[in-house]
Tab-separated table of C-alpha atoms in Angstrom:
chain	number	residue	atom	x	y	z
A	75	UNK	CA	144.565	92.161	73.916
A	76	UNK	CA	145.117	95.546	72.883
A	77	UNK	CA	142.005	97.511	72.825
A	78	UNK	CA	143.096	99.997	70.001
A	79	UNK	CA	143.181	97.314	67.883
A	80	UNK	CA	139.694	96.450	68.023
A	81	UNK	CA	138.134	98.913	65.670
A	82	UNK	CA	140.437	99.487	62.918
A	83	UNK	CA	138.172	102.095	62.213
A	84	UNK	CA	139.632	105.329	64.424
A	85	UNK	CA	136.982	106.005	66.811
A	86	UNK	CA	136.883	109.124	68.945
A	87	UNK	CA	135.416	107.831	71.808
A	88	UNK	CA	134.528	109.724	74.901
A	89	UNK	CA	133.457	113.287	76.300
A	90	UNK	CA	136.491	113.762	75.018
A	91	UNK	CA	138.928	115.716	77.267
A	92	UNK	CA	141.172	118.724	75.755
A	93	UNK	CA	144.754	118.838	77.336
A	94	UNK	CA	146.668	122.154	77.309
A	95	UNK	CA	144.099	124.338	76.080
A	96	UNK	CA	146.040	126.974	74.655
A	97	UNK	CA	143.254	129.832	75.007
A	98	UNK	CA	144.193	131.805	78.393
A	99	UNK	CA	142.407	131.463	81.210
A	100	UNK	CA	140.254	134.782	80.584
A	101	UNK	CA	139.107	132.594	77.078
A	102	UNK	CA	138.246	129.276	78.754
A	103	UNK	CA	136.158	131.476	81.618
A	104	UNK	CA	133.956	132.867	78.567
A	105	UNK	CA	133.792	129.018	77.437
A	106	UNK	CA	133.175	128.009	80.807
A	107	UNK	CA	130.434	130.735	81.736
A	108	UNK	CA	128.585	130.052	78.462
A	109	UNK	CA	128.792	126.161	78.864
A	110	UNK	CA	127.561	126.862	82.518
A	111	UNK	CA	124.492	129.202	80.806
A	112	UNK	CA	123.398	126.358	78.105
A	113	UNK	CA	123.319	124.102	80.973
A	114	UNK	CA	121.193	126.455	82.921
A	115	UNK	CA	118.790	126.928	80.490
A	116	UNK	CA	118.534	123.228	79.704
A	117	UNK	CA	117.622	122.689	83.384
A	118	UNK	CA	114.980	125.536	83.419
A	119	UNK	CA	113.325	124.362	80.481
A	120	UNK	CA	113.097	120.851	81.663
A	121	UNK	CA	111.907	121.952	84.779
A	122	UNK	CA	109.054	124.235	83.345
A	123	UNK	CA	107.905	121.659	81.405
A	124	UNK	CA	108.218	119.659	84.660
A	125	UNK	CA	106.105	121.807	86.330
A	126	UNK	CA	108.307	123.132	88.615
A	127	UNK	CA	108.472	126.936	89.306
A	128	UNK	CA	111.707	128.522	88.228
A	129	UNK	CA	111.239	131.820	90.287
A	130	UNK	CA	114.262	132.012	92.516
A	131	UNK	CA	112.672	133.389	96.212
A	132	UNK	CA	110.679	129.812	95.547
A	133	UNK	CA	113.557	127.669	94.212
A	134	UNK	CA	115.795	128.713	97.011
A	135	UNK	CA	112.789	128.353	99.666
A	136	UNK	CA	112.401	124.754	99.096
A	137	UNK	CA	115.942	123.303	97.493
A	138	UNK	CA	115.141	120.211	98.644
A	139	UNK	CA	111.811	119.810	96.438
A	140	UNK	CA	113.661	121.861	93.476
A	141	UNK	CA	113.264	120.328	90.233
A	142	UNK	CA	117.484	119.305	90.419
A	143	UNK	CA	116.734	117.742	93.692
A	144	UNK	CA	114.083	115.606	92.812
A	145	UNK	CA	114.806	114.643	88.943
A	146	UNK	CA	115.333	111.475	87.931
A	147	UNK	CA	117.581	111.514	85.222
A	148	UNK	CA	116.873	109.397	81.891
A	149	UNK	CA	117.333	109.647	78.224
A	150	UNK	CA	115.227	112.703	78.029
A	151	UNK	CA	116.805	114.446	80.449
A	152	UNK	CA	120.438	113.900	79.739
A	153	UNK	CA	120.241	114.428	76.215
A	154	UNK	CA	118.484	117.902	76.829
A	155	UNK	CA	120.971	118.637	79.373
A	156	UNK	CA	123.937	117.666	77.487
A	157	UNK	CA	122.637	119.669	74.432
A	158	UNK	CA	122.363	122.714	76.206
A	159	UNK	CA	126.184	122.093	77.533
A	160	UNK	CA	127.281	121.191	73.859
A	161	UNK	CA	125.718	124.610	72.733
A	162	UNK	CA	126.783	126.711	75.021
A	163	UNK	CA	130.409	125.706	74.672
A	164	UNK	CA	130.028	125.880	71.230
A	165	UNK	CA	128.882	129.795	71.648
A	166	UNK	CA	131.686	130.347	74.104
A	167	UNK	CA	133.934	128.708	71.536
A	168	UNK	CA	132.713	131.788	68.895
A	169	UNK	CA	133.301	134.516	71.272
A	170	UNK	CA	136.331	134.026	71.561
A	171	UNK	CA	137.877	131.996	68.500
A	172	UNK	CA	137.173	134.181	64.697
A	173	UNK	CA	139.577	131.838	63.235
A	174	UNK	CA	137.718	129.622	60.501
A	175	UNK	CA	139.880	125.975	61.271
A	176	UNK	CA	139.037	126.372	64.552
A	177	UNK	CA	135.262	127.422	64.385
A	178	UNK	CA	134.629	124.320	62.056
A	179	UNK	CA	136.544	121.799	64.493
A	180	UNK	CA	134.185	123.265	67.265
A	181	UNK	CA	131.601	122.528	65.232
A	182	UNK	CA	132.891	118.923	64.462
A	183	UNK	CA	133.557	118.602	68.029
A	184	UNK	CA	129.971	119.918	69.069
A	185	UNK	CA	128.203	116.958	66.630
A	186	UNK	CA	130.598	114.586	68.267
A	187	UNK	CA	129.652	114.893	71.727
A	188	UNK	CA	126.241	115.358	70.755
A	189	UNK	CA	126.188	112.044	69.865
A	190	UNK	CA	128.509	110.711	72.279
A	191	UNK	CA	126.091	111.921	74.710
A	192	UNK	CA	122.147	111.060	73.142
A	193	UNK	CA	122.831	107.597	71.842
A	194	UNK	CA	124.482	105.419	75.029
A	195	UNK	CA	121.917	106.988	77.108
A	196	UNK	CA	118.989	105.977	75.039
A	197	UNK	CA	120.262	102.497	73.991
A	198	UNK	CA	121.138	101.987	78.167
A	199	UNK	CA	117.220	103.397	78.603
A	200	UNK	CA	116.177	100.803	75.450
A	201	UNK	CA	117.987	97.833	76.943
A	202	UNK	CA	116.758	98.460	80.520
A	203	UNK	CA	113.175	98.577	79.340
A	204	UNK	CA	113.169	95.321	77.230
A	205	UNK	CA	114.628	93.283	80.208
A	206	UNK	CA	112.636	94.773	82.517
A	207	UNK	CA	109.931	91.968	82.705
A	208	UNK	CA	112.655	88.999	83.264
A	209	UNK	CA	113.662	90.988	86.600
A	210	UNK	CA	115.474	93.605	88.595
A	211	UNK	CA	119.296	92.543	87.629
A	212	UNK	CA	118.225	91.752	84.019
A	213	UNK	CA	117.334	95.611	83.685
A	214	UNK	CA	120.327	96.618	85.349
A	215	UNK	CA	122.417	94.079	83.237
A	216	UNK	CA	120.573	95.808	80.315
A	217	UNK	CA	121.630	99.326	81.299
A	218	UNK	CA	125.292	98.302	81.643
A	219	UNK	CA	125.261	96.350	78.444
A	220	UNK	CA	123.442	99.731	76.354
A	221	UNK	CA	126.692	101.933	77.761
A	222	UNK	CA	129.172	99.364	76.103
A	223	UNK	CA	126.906	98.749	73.175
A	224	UNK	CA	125.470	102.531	72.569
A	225	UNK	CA	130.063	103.997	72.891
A	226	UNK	CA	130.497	101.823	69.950
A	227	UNK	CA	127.618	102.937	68.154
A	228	UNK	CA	127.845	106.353	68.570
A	229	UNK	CA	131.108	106.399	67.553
A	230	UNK	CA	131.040	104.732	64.260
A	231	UNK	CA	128.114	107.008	63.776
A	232	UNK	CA	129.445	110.385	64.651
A	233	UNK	CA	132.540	109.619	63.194
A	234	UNK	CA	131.212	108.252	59.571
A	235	UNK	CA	128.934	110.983	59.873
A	236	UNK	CA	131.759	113.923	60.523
A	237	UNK	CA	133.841	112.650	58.042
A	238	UNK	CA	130.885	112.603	54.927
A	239	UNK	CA	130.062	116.621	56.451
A	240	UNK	CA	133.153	118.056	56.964
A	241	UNK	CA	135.747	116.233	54.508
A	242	UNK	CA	138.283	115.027	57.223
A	243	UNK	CA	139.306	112.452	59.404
A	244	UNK	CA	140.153	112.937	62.620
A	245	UNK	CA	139.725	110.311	64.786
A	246	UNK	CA	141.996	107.625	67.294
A	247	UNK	CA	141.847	104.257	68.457
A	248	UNK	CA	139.903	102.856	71.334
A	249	UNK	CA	141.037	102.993	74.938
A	250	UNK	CA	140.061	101.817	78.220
A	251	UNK	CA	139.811	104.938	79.991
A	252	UNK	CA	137.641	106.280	77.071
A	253	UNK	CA	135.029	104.328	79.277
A	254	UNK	CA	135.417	106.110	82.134
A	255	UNK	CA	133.600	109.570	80.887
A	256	UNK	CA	130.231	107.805	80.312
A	257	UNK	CA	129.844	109.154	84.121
A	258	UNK	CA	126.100	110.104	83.309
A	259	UNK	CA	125.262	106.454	81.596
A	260	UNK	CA	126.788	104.968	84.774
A	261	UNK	CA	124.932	106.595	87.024
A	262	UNK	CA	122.005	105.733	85.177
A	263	UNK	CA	122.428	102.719	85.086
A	264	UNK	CA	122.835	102.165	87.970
A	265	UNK	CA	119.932	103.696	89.578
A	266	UNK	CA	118.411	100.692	87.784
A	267	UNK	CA	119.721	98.405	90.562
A	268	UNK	CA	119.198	100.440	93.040
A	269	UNK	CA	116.728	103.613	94.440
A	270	UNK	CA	118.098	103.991	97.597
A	271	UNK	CA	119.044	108.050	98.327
A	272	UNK	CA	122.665	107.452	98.137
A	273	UNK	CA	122.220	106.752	94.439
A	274	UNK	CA	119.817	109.362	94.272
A	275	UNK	CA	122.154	112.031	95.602
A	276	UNK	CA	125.658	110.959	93.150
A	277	UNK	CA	122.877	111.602	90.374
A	278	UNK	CA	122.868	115.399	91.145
A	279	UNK	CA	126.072	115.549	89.117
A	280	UNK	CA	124.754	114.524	86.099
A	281	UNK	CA	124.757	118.333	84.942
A	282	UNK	CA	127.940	119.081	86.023
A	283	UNK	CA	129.381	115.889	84.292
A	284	UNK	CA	127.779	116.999	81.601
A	285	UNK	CA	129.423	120.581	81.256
A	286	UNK	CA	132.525	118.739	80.032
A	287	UNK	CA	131.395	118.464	76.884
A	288	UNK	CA	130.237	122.087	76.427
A	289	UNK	CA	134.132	123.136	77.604
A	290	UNK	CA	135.642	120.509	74.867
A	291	UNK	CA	134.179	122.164	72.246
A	292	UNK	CA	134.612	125.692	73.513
A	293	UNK	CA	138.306	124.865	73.600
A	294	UNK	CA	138.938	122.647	70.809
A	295	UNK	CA	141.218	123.762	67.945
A	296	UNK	CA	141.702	122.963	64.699
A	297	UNK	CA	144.956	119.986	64.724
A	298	UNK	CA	146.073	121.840	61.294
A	299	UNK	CA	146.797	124.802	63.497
């Protein structure tokens, strides 16, 4: 069966990823560098509040107790994390775009992986936790249902919702591969089967998986352009 035909409704469906940018490269490092910044700060705030210190002579001394080594990455902390990306791209994307098309796609773009990001993570964290008491592999079949179920629902949402703000449809059918850039919901998931250090240690990418998102919008340009 042909997967694009199963929402009639054209979806945009991923941390979605921007081919050809046609900003130079001197553009996409200011969208790069600010996406990297948001994503900094994300992980400094979460890490204060974590109670870890964030002076550097301290950070550096024990990287292996740092708050990025030792996080266990949830809702809370993905959607922070993936906020900070969103932002920061979305600041990049200002600096160096005055054009108004452009500017209001970013901003389009920036509500749509928002979303894209907060609600698979917190339906795979929902699902996980109401299974939990028939079992390990119930929990974990929870988490890998939420990523399926929480990509269609954020979505329809983001979509619906980007449409009624800013008076356009722009949108495209589901594909398989679309799947394949829930990297951080995987992950997550999966550390519901399993807590051994290997798992552990592919979470540490989390942020940088996340910084997609933050360069999409940075580059993203207005199709009327």
């Amino acid at each position: 069966m042909n997967i694009d035909s199963v929402n009639s409704y054209n979806t945009q469906f991923e941390h979605v990823h921007t081919k050809g940018s046609t900003y130079p490269k001197e553009k996409r490092a200011v969208v790069a560098g600010m996406t990297a910044l948001g994503t900094a700060v994300s992980c400094a705030v979460l890490a204060k509040r974590a109670g870890y210190s964030l002076n550097p002579a301290k950070m550096f001394k024990n990287i292996r107790h740092s708050y990025l080594a030792k996080v266990k990455y949830h809702d809370k902390q993905v959607i922070a994390i993936g906020a900070g990306s969103s932002l920061g791209g979305l600041a990049g994307g200002y600096m160096i775009d005055t054009n108004k098309e452009n500017r209001k796609a970013k901003r389009r773009e920036t509500l749509m992986q928002i979303g894209n990001i907060s609600i698979p993570i917190l339906t795979v964290d929902f699902l996980a936790n109401k299974l939990e008491r028939f079992g390990k592999f119930a929990k974990a079949g929870g988490a890998v249902a939420g990523i399926f179920a929480g990509i269609y629902v954020a979505n329809f949402i983001t979509n619906k919702l980007c449409d009624f703000i800013f008076r356009n449809k722009e949108g495209r059918g589901i594909k398989a591969t679309d799947f394949s850039a829930h990297l951080d919901d995987a992950i997550v998931a999966t550390s519901y089967i399993s807590s051994s250090p290997f798992v552990h240690g592919i979470a540490r990418v989390i942020p940088l998986a996340l910084m997609v998102a933050g360069n999409e919008i940075g580059n993203k340009k207005s199709k009327h352009n």
